[in-house]
Coordinates of C-alpha atoms in Angstrom, one line a residue:
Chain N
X1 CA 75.0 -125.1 5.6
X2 CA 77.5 -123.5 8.5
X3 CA 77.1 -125.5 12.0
X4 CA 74.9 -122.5 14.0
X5 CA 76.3 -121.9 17.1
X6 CA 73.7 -123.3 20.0
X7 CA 72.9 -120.8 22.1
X8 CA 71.0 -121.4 25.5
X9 CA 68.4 -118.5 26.7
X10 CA 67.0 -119.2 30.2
X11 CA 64.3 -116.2 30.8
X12 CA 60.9 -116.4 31.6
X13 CA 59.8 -113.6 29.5
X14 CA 61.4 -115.4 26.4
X15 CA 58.4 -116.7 24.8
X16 CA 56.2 -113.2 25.7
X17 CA 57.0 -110.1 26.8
X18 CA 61.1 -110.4 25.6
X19 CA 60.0 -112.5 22.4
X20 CA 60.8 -109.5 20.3
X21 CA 65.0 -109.9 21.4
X22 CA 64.8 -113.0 20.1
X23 CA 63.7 -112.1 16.4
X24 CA 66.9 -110.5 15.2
X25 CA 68.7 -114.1 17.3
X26 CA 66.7 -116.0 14.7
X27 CA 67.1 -113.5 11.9
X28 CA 70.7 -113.7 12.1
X29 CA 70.7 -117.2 10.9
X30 CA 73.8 -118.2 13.0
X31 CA 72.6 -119.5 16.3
X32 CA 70.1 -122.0 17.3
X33 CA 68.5 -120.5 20.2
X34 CA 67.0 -122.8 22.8
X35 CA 65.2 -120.9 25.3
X36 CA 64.4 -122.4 29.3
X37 CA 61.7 -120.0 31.1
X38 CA 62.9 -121.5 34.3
X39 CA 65.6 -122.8 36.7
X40 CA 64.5 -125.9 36.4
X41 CA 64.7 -126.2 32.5
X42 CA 68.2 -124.3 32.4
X43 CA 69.3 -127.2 34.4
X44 CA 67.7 -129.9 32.7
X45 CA 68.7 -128.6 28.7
X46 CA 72.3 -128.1 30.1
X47 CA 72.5 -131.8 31.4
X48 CA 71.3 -133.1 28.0
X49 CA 73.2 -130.8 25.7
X50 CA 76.0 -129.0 25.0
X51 CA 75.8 -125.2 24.4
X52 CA 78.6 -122.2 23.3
X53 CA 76.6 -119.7 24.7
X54 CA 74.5 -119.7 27.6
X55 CA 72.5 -116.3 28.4
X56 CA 70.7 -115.9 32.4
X57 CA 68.0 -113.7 33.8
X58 CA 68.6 -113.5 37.4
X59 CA 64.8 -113.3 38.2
X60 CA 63.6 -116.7 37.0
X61 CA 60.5 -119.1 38.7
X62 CA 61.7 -122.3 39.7
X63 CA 59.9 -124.6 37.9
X64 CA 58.5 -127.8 38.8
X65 CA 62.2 -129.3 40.4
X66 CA 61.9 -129.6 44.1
X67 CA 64.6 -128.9 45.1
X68 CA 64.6 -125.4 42.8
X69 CA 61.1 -124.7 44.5
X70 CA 63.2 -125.1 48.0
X71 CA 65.4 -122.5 47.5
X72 CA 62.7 -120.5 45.8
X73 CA 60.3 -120.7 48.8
X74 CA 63.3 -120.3 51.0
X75 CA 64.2 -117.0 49.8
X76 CA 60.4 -115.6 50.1
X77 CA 58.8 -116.9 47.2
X78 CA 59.6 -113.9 44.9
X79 CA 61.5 -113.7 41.9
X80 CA 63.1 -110.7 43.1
X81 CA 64.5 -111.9 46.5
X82 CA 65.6 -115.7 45.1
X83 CA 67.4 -114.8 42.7
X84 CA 67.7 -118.0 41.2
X85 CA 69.4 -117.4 38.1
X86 CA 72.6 -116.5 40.1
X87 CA 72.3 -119.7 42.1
X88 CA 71.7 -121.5 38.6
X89 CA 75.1 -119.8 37.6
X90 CA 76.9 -121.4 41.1
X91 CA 75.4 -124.7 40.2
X92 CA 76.3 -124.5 36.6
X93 CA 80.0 -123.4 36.9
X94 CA 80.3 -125.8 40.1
X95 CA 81.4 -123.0 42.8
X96 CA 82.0 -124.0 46.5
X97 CA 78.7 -121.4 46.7
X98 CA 76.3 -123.2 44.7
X99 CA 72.9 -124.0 46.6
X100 CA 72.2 -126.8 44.5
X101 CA 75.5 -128.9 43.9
X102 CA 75.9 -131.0 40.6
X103 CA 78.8 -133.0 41.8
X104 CA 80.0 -135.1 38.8
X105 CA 76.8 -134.7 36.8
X106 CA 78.6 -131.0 36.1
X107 CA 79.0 -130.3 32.6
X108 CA 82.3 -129.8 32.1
X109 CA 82.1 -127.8 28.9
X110 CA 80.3 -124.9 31.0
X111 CA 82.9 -122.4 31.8
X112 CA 82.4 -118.5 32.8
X113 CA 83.2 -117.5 29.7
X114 CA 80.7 -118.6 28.2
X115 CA 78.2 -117.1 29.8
X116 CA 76.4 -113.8 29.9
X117 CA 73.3 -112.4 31.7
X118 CA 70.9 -110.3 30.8
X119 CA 68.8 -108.5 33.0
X120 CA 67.1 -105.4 35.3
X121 CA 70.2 -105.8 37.3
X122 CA 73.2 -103.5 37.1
X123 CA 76.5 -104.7 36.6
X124 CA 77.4 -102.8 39.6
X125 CA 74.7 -104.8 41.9
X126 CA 75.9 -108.6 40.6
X127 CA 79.1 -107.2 40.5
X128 CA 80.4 -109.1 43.7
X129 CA 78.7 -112.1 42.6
X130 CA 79.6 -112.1 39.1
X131 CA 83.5 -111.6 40.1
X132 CA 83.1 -114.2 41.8
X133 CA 81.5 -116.7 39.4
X134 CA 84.4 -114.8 36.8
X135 CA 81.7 -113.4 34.2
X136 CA 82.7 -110.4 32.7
X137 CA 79.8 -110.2 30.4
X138 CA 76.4 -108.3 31.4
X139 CA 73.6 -106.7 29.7
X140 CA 71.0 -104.7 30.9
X141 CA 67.2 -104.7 30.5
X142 CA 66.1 -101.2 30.9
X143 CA 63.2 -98.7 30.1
X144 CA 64.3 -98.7 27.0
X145 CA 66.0 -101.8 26.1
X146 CA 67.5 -102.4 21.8
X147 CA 66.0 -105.3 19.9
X148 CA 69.2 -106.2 19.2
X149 CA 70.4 -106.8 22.8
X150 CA 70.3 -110.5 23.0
X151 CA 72.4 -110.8 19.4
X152 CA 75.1 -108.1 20.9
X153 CA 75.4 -109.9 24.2
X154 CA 75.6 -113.5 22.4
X155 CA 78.2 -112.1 20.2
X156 CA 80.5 -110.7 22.7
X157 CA 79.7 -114.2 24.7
X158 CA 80.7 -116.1 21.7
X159 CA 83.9 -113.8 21.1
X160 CA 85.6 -113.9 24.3
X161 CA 85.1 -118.1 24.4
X162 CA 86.6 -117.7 21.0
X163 CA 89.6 -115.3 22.2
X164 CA 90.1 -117.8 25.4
X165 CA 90.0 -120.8 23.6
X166 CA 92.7 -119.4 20.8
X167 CA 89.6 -119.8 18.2
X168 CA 90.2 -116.2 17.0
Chain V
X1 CA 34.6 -151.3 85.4
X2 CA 32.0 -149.5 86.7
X3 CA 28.8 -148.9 85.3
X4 CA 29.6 -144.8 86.1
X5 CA 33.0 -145.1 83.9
X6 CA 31.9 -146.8 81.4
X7 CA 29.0 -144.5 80.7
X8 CA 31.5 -141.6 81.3
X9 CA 33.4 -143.2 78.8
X10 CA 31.1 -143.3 76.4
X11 CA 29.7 -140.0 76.6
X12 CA 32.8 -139.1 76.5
X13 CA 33.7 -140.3 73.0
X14 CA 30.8 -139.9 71.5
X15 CA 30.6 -136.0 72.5
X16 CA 34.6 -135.8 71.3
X17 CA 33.7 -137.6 68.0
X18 CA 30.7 -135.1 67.6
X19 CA 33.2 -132.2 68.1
X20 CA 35.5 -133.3 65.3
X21 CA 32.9 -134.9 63.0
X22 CA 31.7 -131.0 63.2
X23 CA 35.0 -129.5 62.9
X24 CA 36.0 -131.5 59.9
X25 CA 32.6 -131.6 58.2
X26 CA 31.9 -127.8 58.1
X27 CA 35.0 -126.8 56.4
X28 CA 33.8 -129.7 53.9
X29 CA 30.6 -128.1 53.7
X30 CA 31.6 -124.7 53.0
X31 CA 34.3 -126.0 50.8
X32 CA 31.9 -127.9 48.8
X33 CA 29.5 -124.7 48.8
X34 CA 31.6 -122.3 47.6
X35 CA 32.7 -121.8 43.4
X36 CA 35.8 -123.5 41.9
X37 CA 38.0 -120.7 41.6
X38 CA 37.6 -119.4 45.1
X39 CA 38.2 -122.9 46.5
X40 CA 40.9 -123.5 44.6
X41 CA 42.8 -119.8 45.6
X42 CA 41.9 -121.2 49.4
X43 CA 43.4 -124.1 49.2
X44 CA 46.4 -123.2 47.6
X45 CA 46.7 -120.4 50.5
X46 CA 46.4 -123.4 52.7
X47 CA 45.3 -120.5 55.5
X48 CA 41.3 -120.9 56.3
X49 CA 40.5 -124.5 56.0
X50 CA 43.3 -126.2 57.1
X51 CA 44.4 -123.6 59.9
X52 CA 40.8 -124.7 61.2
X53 CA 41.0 -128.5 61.1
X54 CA 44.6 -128.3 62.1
X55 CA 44.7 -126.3 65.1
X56 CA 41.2 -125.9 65.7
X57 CA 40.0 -129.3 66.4
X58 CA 43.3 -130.3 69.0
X59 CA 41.9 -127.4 70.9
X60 CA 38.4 -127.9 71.2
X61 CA 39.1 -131.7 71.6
X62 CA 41.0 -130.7 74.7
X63 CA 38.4 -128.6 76.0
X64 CA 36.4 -131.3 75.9
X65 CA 38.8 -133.8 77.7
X66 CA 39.4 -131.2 80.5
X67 CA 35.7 -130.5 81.3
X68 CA 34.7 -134.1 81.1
X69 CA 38.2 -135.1 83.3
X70 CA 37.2 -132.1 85.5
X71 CA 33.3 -133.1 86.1
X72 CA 34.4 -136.8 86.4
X73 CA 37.1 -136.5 89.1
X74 CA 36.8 -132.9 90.4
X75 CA 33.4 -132.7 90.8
X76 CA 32.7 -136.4 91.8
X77 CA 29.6 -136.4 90.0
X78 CA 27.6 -138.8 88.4
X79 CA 27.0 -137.4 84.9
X80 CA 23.4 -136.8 84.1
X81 CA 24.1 -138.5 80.5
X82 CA 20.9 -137.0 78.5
X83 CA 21.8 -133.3 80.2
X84 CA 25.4 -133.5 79.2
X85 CA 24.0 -135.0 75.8
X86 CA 21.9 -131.9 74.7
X87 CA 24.0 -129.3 76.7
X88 CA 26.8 -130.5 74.5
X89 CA 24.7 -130.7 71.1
X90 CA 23.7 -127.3 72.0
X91 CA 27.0 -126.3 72.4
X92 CA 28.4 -128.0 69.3
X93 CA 25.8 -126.9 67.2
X94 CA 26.1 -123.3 67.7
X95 CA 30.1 -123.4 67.3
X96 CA 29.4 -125.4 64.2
X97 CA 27.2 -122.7 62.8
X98 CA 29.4 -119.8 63.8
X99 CA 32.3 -121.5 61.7
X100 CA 30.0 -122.5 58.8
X101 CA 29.1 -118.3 58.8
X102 CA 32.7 -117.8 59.0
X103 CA 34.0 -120.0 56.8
X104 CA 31.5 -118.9 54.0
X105 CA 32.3 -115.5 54.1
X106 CA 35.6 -116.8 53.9
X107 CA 34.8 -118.0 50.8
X108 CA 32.8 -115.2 49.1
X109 CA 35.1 -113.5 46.6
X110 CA 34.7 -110.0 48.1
X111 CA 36.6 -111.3 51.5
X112 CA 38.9 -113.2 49.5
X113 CA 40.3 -110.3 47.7
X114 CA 40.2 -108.2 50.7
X115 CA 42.5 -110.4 52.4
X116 CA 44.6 -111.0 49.6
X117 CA 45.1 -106.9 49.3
X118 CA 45.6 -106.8 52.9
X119 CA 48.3 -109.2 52.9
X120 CA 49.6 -107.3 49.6
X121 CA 49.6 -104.2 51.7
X122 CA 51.6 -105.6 54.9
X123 CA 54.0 -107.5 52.2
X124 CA 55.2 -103.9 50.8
X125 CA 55.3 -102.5 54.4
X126 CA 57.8 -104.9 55.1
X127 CA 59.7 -105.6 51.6
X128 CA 58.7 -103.0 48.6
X129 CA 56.7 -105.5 46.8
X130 CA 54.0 -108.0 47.3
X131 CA 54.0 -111.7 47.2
X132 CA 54.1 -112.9 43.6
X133 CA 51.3 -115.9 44.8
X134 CA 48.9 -113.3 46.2
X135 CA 48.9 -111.4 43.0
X136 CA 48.4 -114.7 41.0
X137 CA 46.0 -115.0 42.7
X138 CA 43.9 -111.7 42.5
X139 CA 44.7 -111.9 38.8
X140 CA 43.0 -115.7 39.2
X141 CA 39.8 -114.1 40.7
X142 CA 39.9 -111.4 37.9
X143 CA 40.3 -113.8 34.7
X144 CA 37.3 -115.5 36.5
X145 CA 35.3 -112.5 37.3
X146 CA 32.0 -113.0 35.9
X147 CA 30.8 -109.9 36.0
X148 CA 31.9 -106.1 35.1
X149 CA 32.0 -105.2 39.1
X150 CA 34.2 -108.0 39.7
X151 CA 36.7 -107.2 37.2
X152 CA 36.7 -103.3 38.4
X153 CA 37.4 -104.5 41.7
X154 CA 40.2 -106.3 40.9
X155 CA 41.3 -103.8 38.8
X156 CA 41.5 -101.5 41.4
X157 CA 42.8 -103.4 43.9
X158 CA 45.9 -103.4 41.5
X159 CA 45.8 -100.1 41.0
X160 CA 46.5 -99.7 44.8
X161 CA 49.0 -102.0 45.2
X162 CA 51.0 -100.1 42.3
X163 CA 50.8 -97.0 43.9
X164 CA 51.6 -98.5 47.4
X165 CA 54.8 -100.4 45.4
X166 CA 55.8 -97.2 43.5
X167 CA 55.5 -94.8 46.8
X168 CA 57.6 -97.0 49.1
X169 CA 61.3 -95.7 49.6
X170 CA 63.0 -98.7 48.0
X171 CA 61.0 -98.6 44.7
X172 CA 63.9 -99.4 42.0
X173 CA 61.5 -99.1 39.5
X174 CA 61.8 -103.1 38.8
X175 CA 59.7 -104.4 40.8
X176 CA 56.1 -104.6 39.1
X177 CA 57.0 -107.5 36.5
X178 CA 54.3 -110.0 38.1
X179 CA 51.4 -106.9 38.7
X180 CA 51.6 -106.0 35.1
X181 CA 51.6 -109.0 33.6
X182 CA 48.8 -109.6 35.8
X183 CA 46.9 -106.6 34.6
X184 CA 47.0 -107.3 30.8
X185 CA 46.3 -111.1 31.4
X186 CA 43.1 -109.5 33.2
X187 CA 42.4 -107.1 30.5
X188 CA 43.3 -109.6 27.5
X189 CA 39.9 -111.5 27.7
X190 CA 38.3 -108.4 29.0
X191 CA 35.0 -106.9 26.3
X192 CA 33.9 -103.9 29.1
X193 CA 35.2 -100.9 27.7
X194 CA 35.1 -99.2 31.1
X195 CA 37.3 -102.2 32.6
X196 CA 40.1 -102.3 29.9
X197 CA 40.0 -97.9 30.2
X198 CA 40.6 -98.5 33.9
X199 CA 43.3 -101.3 33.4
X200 CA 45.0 -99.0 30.5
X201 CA 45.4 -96.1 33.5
X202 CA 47.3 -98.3 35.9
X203 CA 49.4 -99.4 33.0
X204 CA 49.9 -95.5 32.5
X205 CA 50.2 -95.1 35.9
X206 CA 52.9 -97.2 36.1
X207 CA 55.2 -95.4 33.7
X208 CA 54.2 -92.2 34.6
X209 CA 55.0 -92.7 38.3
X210 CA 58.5 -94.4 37.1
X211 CA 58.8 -91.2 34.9
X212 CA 58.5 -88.8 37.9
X213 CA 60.7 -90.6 40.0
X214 CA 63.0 -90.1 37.0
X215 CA 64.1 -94.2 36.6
X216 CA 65.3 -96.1 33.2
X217 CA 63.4 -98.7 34.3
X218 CA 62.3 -102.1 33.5
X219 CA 58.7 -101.5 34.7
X220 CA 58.4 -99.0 32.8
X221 CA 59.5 -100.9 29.4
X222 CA 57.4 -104.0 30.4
X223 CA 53.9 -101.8 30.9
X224 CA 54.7 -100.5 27.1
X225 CA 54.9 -103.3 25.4
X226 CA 51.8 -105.0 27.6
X227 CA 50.2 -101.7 26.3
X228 CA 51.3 -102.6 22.4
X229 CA 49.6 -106.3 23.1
X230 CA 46.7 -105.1 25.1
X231 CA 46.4 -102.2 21.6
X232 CA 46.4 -104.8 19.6
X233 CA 43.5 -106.6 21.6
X234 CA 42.1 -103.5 21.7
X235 CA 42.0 -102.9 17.7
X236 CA 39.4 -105.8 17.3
X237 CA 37.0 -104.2 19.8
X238 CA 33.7 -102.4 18.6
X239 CA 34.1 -99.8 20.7
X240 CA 36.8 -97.4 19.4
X241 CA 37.8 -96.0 22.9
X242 CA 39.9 -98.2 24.5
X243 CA 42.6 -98.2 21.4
X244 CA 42.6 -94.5 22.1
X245 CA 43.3 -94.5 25.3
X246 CA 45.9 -97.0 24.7
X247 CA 47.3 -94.1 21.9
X248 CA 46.6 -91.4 23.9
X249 CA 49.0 -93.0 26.8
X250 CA 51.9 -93.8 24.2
X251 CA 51.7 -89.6 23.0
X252 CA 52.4 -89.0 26.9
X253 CA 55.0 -91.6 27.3
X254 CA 56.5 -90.9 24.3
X255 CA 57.0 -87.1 25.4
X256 CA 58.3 -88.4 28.4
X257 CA 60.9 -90.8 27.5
X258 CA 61.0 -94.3 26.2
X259 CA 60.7 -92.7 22.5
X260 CA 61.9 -95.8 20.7
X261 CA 59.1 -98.2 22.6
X262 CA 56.9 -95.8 22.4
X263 CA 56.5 -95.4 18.9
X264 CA 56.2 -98.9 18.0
X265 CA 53.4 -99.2 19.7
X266 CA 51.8 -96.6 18.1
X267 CA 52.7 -98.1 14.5
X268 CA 51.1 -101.3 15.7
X269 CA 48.2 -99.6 16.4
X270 CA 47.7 -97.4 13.4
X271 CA 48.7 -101.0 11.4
X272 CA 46.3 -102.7 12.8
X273 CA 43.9 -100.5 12.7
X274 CA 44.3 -99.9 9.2
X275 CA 43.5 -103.8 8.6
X276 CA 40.6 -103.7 10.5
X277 CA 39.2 -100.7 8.7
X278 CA 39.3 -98.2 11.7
X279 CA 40.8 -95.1 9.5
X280 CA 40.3 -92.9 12.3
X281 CA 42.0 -94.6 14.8
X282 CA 44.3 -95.5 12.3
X283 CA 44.7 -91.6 11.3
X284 CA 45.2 -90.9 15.4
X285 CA 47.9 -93.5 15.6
X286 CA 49.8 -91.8 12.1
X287 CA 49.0 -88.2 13.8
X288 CA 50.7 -89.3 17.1
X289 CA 53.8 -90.7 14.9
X290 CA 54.1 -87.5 13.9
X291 CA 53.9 -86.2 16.8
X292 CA 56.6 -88.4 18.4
X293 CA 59.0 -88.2 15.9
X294 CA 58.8 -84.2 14.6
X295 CA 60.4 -83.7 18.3
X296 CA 63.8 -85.6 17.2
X297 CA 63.9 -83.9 13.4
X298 CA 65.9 -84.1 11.8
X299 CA 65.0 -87.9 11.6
X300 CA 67.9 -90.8 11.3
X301 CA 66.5 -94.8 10.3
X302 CA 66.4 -95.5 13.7
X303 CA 64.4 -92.7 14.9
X304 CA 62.5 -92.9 11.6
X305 CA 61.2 -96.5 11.2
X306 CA 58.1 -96.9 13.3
X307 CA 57.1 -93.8 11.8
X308 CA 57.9 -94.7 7.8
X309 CA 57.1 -97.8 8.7
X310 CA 53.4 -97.0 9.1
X311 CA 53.2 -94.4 6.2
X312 CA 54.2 -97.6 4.1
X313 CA 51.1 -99.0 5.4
X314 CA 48.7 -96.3 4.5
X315 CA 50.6 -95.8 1.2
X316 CA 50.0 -99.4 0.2
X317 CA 46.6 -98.7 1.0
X318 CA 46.6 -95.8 -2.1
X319 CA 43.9 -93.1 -2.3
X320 CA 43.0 -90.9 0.4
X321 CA 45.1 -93.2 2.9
X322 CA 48.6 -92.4 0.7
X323 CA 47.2 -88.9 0.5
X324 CA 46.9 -88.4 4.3
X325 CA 50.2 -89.9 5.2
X326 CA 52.5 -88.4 2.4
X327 CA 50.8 -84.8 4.2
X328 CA 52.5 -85.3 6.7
X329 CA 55.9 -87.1 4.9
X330 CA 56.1 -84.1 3.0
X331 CA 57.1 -82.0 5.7
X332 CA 59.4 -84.2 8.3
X333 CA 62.9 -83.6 7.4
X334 CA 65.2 -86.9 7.6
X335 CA 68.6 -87.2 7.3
X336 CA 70.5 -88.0 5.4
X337 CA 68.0 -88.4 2.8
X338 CA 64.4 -89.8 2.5
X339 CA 65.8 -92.8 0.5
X340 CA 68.6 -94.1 3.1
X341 CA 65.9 -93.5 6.0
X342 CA 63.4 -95.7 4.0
X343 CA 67.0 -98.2 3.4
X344 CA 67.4 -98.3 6.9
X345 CA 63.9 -98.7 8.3
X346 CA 63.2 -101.7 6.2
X347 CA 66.6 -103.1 7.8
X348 CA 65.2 -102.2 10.8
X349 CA 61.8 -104.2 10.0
X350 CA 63.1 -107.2 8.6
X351 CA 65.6 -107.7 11.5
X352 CA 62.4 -107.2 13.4
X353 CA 60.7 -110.1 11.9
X354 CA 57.8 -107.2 10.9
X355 CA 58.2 -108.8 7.2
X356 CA 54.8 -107.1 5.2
X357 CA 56.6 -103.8 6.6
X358 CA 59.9 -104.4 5.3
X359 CA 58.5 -105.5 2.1
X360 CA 56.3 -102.0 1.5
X361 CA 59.1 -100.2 2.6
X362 CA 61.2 -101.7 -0.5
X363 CA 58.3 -101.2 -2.0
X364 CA 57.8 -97.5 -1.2
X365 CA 61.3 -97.1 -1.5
X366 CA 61.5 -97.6 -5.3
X367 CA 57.7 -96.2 -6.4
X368 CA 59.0 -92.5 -4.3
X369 CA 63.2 -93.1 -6.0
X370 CA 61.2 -93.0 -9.7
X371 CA 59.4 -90.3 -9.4
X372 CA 61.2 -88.4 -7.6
X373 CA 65.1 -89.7 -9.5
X374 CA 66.2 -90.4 -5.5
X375 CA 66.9 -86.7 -4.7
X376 CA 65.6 -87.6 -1.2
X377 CA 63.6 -84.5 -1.4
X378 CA 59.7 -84.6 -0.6
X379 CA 57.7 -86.2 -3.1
X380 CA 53.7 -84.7 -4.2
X381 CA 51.0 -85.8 -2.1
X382 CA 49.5 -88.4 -5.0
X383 CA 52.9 -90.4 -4.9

């Protein structure tokens, strides 16, 4: 059998409201999705493991990590305001921004582009943000939102690492 | 030392350690009174209790120490120790009282959720949206809620916040994720009929409100698909009126927008209903199907599946099930033909994970291709 690509999904609605993206992931038959409903876990899983495709909800819970619950409780203690799946982006892709700072424990292997986020955010409203992290890649969770979202945005993820890297 | 100071002292300290043994024992008490749930909501607010014993007790302790410093060395009086004794159990026994009344009605549920609104309320004055802990916890107290009342209150304390949320000025129309999951967690172990109705209203509510203020918005997706899960629970129910309710608020989101979402839930319903042997609900769900999708005729797969996708259902059923639902295939006109519709909704199924749908589809697919040699044209009614 074909190595699947690993794909990392960190949304808290993975497992029960947004389940039903993932079914056409798993249908595929070419990624091994691993899901984080939290900041904490994204961190965690990317410390541990190596990943070709990571996807990020901006409006995640913390988790049980203090020093995620911090900046969660600093920012109002509301999904909407923290934002933490943007400062989980800084901290993953090590910018001078980042709340929460790696430092060596970085993986190196995490670079913008492969990464994609997915969610009730425009592109236009993360656009400054994203810039500056360097993701180009966005999709949006709207009224009316495919099945096949997740699969289209881990695709285009998985091509332009593929196009940068010279892996065609 | 004299025998004046001494005994000042001592009066002194034990009135002071009455005081506190008071302050810190009647939260206790109360705490200890009042049911698990609420306690548990209370302390996580950390707002009654500890505000008491942490500010209130300094203060009163230096009350104490001024009077006593101010009738020792102001006054230049010998206390009167048994006076000053019962003045001062007097005293401490009515405070105590007053905070144990206080502190109870803190704890009664009613009060609770009343501040917990309130606090909702002055959160979307200031921001657009309440605190995510204070509706945790109302949904906390409405999971509990023991009795049918309870759960109504809750319900329409939520109800308020949602049109409070939805009629500030910065509404973006993504801003109810943590209130509707918090009413279908209330409504998912809910058996009132009246309660779940109620629930199914804010739900509508919610996409009805997003509809008028004309946004593609994530609350509005989220409140469908918690109404295809809470239709499901709903299926399983005796009483047949909440799945209809659930139905008829899909027909009038469906009209509105959100087509796609929209009609999946109604095929869920009308499947499950089928399984548990509730024809006419199921027959309402097929009907509504029809309803949806005769507005976007000619039909492609896409627009197609949820709808050919439950017609396989009552088709597998045979009899007066495949009668009833090849009525109404009969007359919807898909494009380019019936056969590549059925092709494609199966597609649509399996990627979908919705398997026994896929599989009747094929199913379907070939039994309608024999009879009718694959024209694509509309098959008899005993197909």
């Amino acid at each position: 059998m074909t190595q699947k690509y690993r794909v990392l999904w960190v949304e808290d609605g993975a497992r029960y409201d947004l389940a039903h993206l993932a079914a056409p992931v798993y249908m595929d038959g070419k990624y091994d999705l691993v899901i984080a409903e939290d900041a904490s876990a994204g961190m965690a899983v990317v410390l541990m493991d190596r990943f070709d495709v990571i996807i990020v909800d901006i409006r995640i819970p913390p988790g049980d990590e203090p020093n995620w619950i911090k900046l969660y409780q600093g920012n109002g203690t509301e999904k909407i305001a923290a934002r933490l799946g943007l400062s989980l982006l800084y901290t993953f892709l090590g910018h001078p921004d980042a709340k929460i700072d790696l430092g060596s424990r970085r993986p190196a292997w995490i670079t913008p582009a492969r990464v994609g986020v997915l969610t009730v955010e425009s592109q236009l409203e993360l656009h400054d943000d994203l810039t500056k992290l360097g993701i180009t890649i966005h999709g949006h969770k709207r009224a009316e939102t495919s099945d096949e979202i997740l699969l289209e945005l881990i695709q285009r993820v998985l091509d332009q690492a593929n196009h940068l890297s010279g892996g065609g | 030392m004299s025998d004046a100071l001494a005994t000042w002292i001592g009066v002194y300290l034990q009135v002071s350690i009455s005081f506190l043994v008071f302050w810190v024992g009647v939260p206790a008490l109360s705490q200890a009174l009042a049911p698990d749930d609420i306690r548990r909501i209370v302390n996580r607010r950390r707002t009654i209790t500890v505000n008491s014993i942490i500010f209130g007790g300094p203060v009163i302790y230096a009350l104490i120490s001024i009077l006593f410093v101010w009738i020792k060395y102001a006054n230049n009086q010998i206390l009167d120790v048994a006076q000053w004794i019962l003045d001062v159990a007097i005293t401490a026994t009515i405070l105590g009282c007053s905070l144990l009344f206080i502190l109870l009605k803190a704890y009664q549920k009613d009060a609770l959720l009343a501040r917990l609104k309130k606090d909702c309320i002055r959160r979307i004055k200031s921001n657009g949206y309440p605190e995510d802990q204070a509706i945790e916890d109302i949904r906390d107290l409405g999971e509990q809620g023991d009795t049918r009342g309870e759960k109504i209150q809750v319900l329409e304390i939520f109800d308020g916040i949602v049109a409070k949320v939805q009629a500030h000025p910065s509404y973006d129309g993504r801003r109810l994720e943590k209130i509707t999951e918090a009413i279908e967690f209330a409504l998912q172990t809910e058996t009132e009929v009246d309660s779940f109705v109620r629930g199914v209203h804010i739900l509508k509510s919610i996409i009805s409100n997003s509809q008028k203020l004309k946004l593609d918005s994530a609350d509005r997706g989220r409140a469908l698909r918690a109404l295809q899960r809470l239709g499901a629970i709903a299926c399983v129910m005796d009483n047949e009126r909440p799945v209809r309710t659930v139905l008829d608020a899909v027909e009038f989101v469906g009209q509105n927008g959100t087509f796609s979402e929209a009609t999946l839930v109604a095929f869920e319903l009308g499947v499950a209903s089928l399984k548990h042997g509730k024809f006419l609900v199921a027959v309402q769900a097929l009907n509504k199907l029809e309803t949806l999708t005769s507005a976007k005729e000619p039909l492609d797969a896409k627009n197609a599946a949820a709808y050919l996708g439950l017609v396989a259902h009552f088709w597998a059923r045979g009899g007066s099930a495949r009668q009833r639902a090849f009525a109404g295939l009969k007359g919807m006109k898909l494009k380019p033909t019936r056969q590549s519709c059925l092709k494609g909704a199966q597609k649509i199924h399996y990627r979908a994970t919705r398997f026994e749908t896929a599989d009747l589809l094929t199913k379907m697919a070939v039994a309608l291709g024999q009879k009718s040699g694959e024209t694509g044209t509309a098959t008899s009614q005993t197909a």
